[in-house]
């Protein structure tokens, strides 16, 4: 089978990062097709490739196109069980966390857009952003205590991948957090695949001004 992952700018696209890390976790060989986001016609380009929303990521498997990160994770899970925890109940909790991150932490996502290579200081952290940060800390701390390993569900999987762009946001904006969460984010950012993604972000020359002028 031929796999092609349609992604956006590595420096700015959190969902592209997650899908790329999922492909790496699955160990599949794949071709990358990068679209410059927020440029005229970028959504049309994604749609022309089969990504029905015009957003990235989308995964092409021969003639099949899967759009949306959660759907990509579930597709890969059918042949790569490493993506979710092996226990059914743990898997349900892991899925709940991923769905919560997928549809939530909106204040944090808006105020602290992904910009991997930047280093910025925030003038103020609003109450709603603080609430999102507290929730992230609560999830990570609870899971680390229960899993008693370096990762949220025993071995590194999709739930940890979900937090990779959260970790880069904390790094970009110098967000202070608890020592347990800080060490967990350090472990994530030290993973070779995540380091590789961040290195490639540094090499990109495109600037998306709306994520720079904060
Ligand atoms: N629910 C989608 C979200 C995809 C998404 O928002 N992608 C952003 C990049 S991180 C995008 O394509 N933005 C370009 C645009 O809005 O034109 C998923 O999980 O894959």
Tab-separated table of C-alpha atoms and ligand atoms in Angstrom:
chain	number	residue	atom	x	y	z
A	1	UNK	CA	0.000	0.000	0.000
A	2	UNK	CA	1.130	3.568	-0.719
A	3	UNK	CA	0.773	6.042	2.125
A	4	UNK	CA	0.790	9.793	1.557
A	5	UNK	CA	0.345	12.185	4.449
A	6	UNK	CA	-0.925	15.643	3.550
A	7	UNK	CA	0.280	18.091	6.160
A	8	UNK	CA	0.767	21.809	6.714
A	9	UNK	CA	3.708	23.901	7.856
A	10	UNK	CA	5.596	21.982	10.513
A	11	UNK	CA	6.252	25.104	12.561
A	12	UNK	CA	2.583	25.980	12.931
A	13	UNK	CA	0.392	22.922	12.451
A	14	UNK	CA	-0.353	20.975	15.615
A	15	UNK	CA	-2.659	18.462	13.923
A	16	UNK	CA	-0.104	17.772	11.202
A	17	UNK	CA	2.468	17.086	13.905
A	18	UNK	CA	0.177	14.597	15.620
A	19	UNK	CA	-0.640	12.710	12.413
A	20	UNK	CA	3.035	12.598	11.423
A	21	UNK	CA	3.969	11.230	14.859
A	22	UNK	CA	1.184	8.643	14.518
A	23	UNK	CA	2.668	7.499	11.207
A	24	UNK	CA	6.109	7.280	12.813
A	25	UNK	CA	4.676	5.314	15.743
A	26	UNK	CA	3.064	2.912	13.292
A	27	UNK	CA	6.400	2.402	11.571
A	28	UNK	CA	4.848	2.793	8.113
A	29	UNK	CA	6.800	4.277	5.220
A	30	UNK	CA	4.982	7.296	3.855
A	31	UNK	CA	5.380	10.212	1.519
A	32	UNK	CA	4.829	13.724	2.868
A	33	UNK	CA	2.892	16.252	0.844
A	34	UNK	CA	3.204	19.684	2.446
A	35	UNK	CA	0.714	22.471	1.750
A	36	UNK	CA	1.486	26.041	2.828
A	37	UNK	CA	-1.409	26.886	5.116
A	38	UNK	CA	-3.223	30.222	5.212
A	39	UNK	CA	-2.128	31.111	1.689
A	40	UNK	CA	-4.636	31.792	-1.097
A	41	UNK	CA	-6.065	28.508	-2.350
A	42	UNK	CA	-4.505	26.315	0.363
A	43	UNK	CA	-7.811	24.694	1.337
A	44	UNK	CA	-8.630	24.078	-2.339
A	45	UNK	CA	-5.281	22.317	-2.733
A	46	UNK	CA	-6.078	20.010	0.175
A	47	UNK	CA	-9.556	19.336	-1.201
A	48	UNK	CA	-8.104	18.558	-4.643
A	49	UNK	CA	-6.017	15.863	-2.957
A	50	UNK	CA	-9.132	14.383	-1.366
A	51	UNK	CA	-9.081	16.069	2.064
A	52	UNK	CA	-12.770	16.920	2.188
A	53	UNK	CA	-12.597	19.745	4.737
A	54	UNK	CA	-9.642	21.472	3.105
A	55	UNK	CA	-7.818	21.150	6.408
A	56	UNK	CA	-4.739	19.113	7.247
A	57	UNK	CA	-3.839	16.414	8.024
A	58	UNK	CA	-5.296	13.953	5.564
A	59	UNK	CA	-3.942	10.475	4.978
A	60	UNK	CA	-4.112	8.882	1.545
A	61	UNK	CA	-3.869	5.100	1.472
A	62	UNK	CA	-3.868	4.214	-2.209
A	63	UNK	CA	-7.255	5.642	-3.316
A	64	UNK	CA	-8.696	6.018	0.176
A	65	UNK	CA	-8.478	9.454	1.840
A	66	UNK	CA	-8.973	9.806	5.587
A	67	UNK	CA	-9.350	13.321	6.931
A	68	UNK	CA	-9.254	14.319	10.585
A	69	UNK	CA	-6.586	13.199	13.049
A	70	UNK	CA	-8.871	11.047	15.194
A	71	UNK	CA	-10.039	9.090	12.154
A	72	UNK	CA	-6.424	8.611	11.052
A	73	UNK	CA	-5.541	7.285	14.518
A	74	UNK	CA	-8.447	4.826	14.462
A	75	UNK	CA	-7.576	3.645	10.955
A	76	UNK	CA	-3.960	3.019	11.942
A	77	UNK	CA	-5.022	1.323	15.185
A	78	UNK	CA	-6.786	-1.412	13.226
A	79	UNK	CA	-3.381	-2.724	12.174
A	80	UNK	CA	-1.094	-1.127	14.802
A	81	UNK	CA	-2.317	-1.822	18.310
A	82	UNK	CA	0.470	0.279	19.860
A	83	UNK	CA	-1.617	3.398	19.221
A	84	UNK	CA	-4.041	2.775	22.103
A	85	UNK	CA	-3.615	0.999	25.463
A	86	UNK	CA	-4.272	-2.761	25.307
A	87	UNK	CA	-6.821	-2.794	28.152
A	88	UNK	CA	-10.379	-1.993	27.016
A	89	UNK	CA	-11.212	0.304	29.935
A	90	UNK	CA	-7.878	2.110	29.713
A	91	UNK	CA	-8.504	2.507	26.008
A	92	UNK	CA	-11.844	4.158	26.747
A	93	UNK	CA	-10.165	6.625	29.125
A	94	UNK	CA	-7.384	7.263	26.598
A	95	UNK	CA	-9.972	7.948	23.907
A	96	UNK	CA	-11.868	10.290	26.261
A	97	UNK	CA	-8.690	12.312	26.848
A	98	UNK	CA	-7.886	12.501	23.136
A	99	UNK	CA	-11.444	13.549	22.275
A	100	UNK	CA	-11.340	16.167	25.012
A	101	UNK	CA	-8.104	17.644	23.649
A	102	UNK	CA	-9.403	17.371	20.073
A	103	UNK	CA	-12.519	19.403	20.795
A	104	UNK	CA	-11.338	21.403	23.791
A	105	UNK	CA	-8.624	23.598	25.354
A	106	UNK	CA	-9.857	26.293	22.971
A	107	UNK	CA	-8.703	29.262	25.042
A	108	UNK	CA	-5.164	27.891	25.162
A	109	UNK	CA	-5.226	27.038	21.470
A	110	UNK	CA	-6.351	30.553	20.533
A	111	UNK	CA	-4.092	32.518	22.852
A	112	UNK	CA	-1.012	30.327	22.417
A	113	UNK	CA	-0.923	29.191	18.778
A	114	UNK	CA	1.724	26.632	17.869
A	115	UNK	CA	4.927	28.315	16.739
A	116	UNK	CA	7.636	25.791	17.473
A	117	UNK	CA	10.691	27.854	16.657
A	118	UNK	CA	9.543	31.047	18.443
A	119	UNK	CA	10.211	32.024	22.038
A	120	UNK	CA	7.750	34.567	23.439
A	121	UNK	CA	6.664	35.877	26.793
A	122	UNK	CA	3.000	36.298	27.540
A	123	UNK	CA	1.938	39.649	28.953
A	124	UNK	CA	-0.930	38.017	30.782
A	125	UNK	CA	-2.578	34.640	31.108
A	126	UNK	CA	-6.355	35.018	31.067
A	127	UNK	CA	-8.556	33.038	33.442
A	128	UNK	CA	-9.837	30.819	30.647
A	129	UNK	CA	-6.301	29.983	29.504
A	130	UNK	CA	-5.373	29.278	33.138
A	131	UNK	CA	-8.362	26.928	33.342
A	132	UNK	CA	-7.123	25.024	30.297
A	133	UNK	CA	-3.617	24.826	31.761
A	134	UNK	CA	-5.049	23.511	35.042
A	135	UNK	CA	-7.022	20.865	33.188
A	136	UNK	CA	-3.936	19.760	31.227
A	137	UNK	CA	-1.980	19.509	34.482
A	138	UNK	CA	-4.770	17.522	36.094
A	139	UNK	CA	-4.916	14.998	33.230
A	140	UNK	CA	-1.146	14.553	32.981
A	141	UNK	CA	-0.540	14.299	36.724
A	142	UNK	CA	-3.408	11.862	37.304
A	143	UNK	CA	-2.324	9.614	34.459
A	144	UNK	CA	1.371	9.641	35.387
A	145	UNK	CA	0.503	8.657	38.944
A	146	UNK	CA	-1.731	5.825	37.740
A	147	UNK	CA	0.580	4.575	35.005
A	148	UNK	CA	3.755	4.677	37.155
A	149	UNK	CA	5.815	4.885	33.953
A	150	UNK	CA	7.222	7.738	31.884
A	151	UNK	CA	4.094	7.803	29.680
A	152	UNK	CA	0.415	8.384	30.335
A	153	UNK	CA	-0.752	4.821	29.698
A	154	UNK	CA	2.323	2.657	30.279
A	155	UNK	CA	3.881	2.871	26.862
A	156	UNK	CA	4.161	5.857	24.533
A	157	UNK	CA	1.029	6.047	22.390
A	158	UNK	CA	-1.492	8.390	20.818
A	159	UNK	CA	-2.427	10.054	24.106
A	160	UNK	CA	1.185	11.146	24.565
A	161	UNK	CA	1.262	12.320	20.945
A	162	UNK	CA	-1.815	14.449	21.684
A	163	UNK	CA	0.263	16.342	24.229
A	164	UNK	CA	3.303	16.901	21.970
A	165	UNK	CA	2.060	20.244	20.557
A	166	UNK	CA	0.891	21.184	24.060
A	167	UNK	CA	4.487	20.664	25.216
A	168	UNK	CA	5.844	22.833	22.385
A	169	UNK	CA	3.308	25.557	23.264
A	170	UNK	CA	4.494	25.545	26.869
A	171	UNK	CA	8.071	25.814	25.566
A	172	UNK	CA	7.318	28.587	23.060
A	173	UNK	CA	5.481	30.773	25.575
A	174	UNK	CA	7.495	29.840	28.681
A	175	UNK	CA	4.396	28.578	30.499
A	176	UNK	CA	5.241	27.616	34.065
A	177	UNK	CA	3.831	24.325	35.235
A	178	UNK	CA	4.289	21.701	37.935
A	179	UNK	CA	7.546	19.764	38.068
A	180	UNK	CA	5.797	16.469	37.162
A	181	UNK	CA	4.275	18.016	34.018
A	182	UNK	CA	7.482	19.876	33.183
A	183	UNK	CA	9.494	16.638	33.303
A	184	UNK	CA	6.878	14.812	31.244
A	185	UNK	CA	7.000	17.537	28.576
A	186	UNK	CA	10.820	17.376	28.631
A	187	UNK	CA	10.653	13.614	28.003
A	188	UNK	CA	8.248	14.169	25.119
A	189	UNK	CA	10.375	16.900	23.542
A	190	UNK	CA	13.471	14.675	23.833
A	191	UNK	CA	11.945	11.866	21.746
A	192	UNK	CA	13.851	11.505	18.453
A	193	UNK	CA	10.728	11.802	16.258
A	194	UNK	CA	9.583	14.943	18.078
A	195	UNK	CA	13.082	16.418	17.930
A	196	UNK	CA	13.170	15.677	14.200
A	197	UNK	CA	9.823	17.434	13.663
A	198	UNK	CA	11.026	20.479	15.637
A	199	UNK	CA	14.311	20.577	13.709
A	200	UNK	CA	12.401	20.523	10.427
A	201	UNK	CA	10.171	23.369	11.731
A	202	UNK	CA	13.274	25.468	12.299
A	203	UNK	CA	14.317	24.952	8.693
A	204	UNK	CA	11.041	26.195	7.212
A	205	UNK	CA	11.199	29.709	5.821
A	206	UNK	CA	7.460	30.519	5.585
A	207	UNK	CA	6.045	32.888	8.178
A	208	UNK	CA	2.338	32.987	8.988
A	209	UNK	CA	1.961	36.509	10.327
A	210	UNK	CA	-1.267	35.907	12.225
A	211	UNK	CA	0.610	33.456	14.478
A	212	UNK	CA	3.641	35.704	14.845
A	213	UNK	CA	2.095	39.024	15.855
A	214	UNK	CA	1.083	38.202	19.371
B	1	LIG	N1	-10.284	18.366	13.393
B	1	LIG	C1	-9.159	18.443	12.482
B	1	LIG	C2	-8.493	19.779	12.653
B	1	LIG	C3	-7.634	20.106	11.475
B	1	LIG	C4	-7.129	21.546	11.500
B	1	LIG	O1	-7.710	22.443	12.153
B	1	LIG	N2	-6.038	21.776	10.771
B	1	LIG	C5	-5.467	23.101	10.644
B	1	LIG	C6	-3.946	23.041	10.852
B	1	LIG	S1	-3.457	22.536	12.478
B	1	LIG	C7	-5.649	23.613	9.220
B	1	LIG	O2	-5.676	22.842	8.279
B	1	LIG	N3	-5.722	24.945	9.050
B	1	LIG	C8	-5.747	25.562	7.761
B	1	LIG	C9	-6.953	26.420	7.530
B	1	LIG	O3	-7.738	26.647	8.468
B	1	LIG	O4	-7.102	26.875	6.401
B	1	LIG	C10	-8.192	17.283	12.759
B	1	LIG	O5	-8.151	16.812	13.886
B	1	LIG	O6	-7.487	16.831	11.857
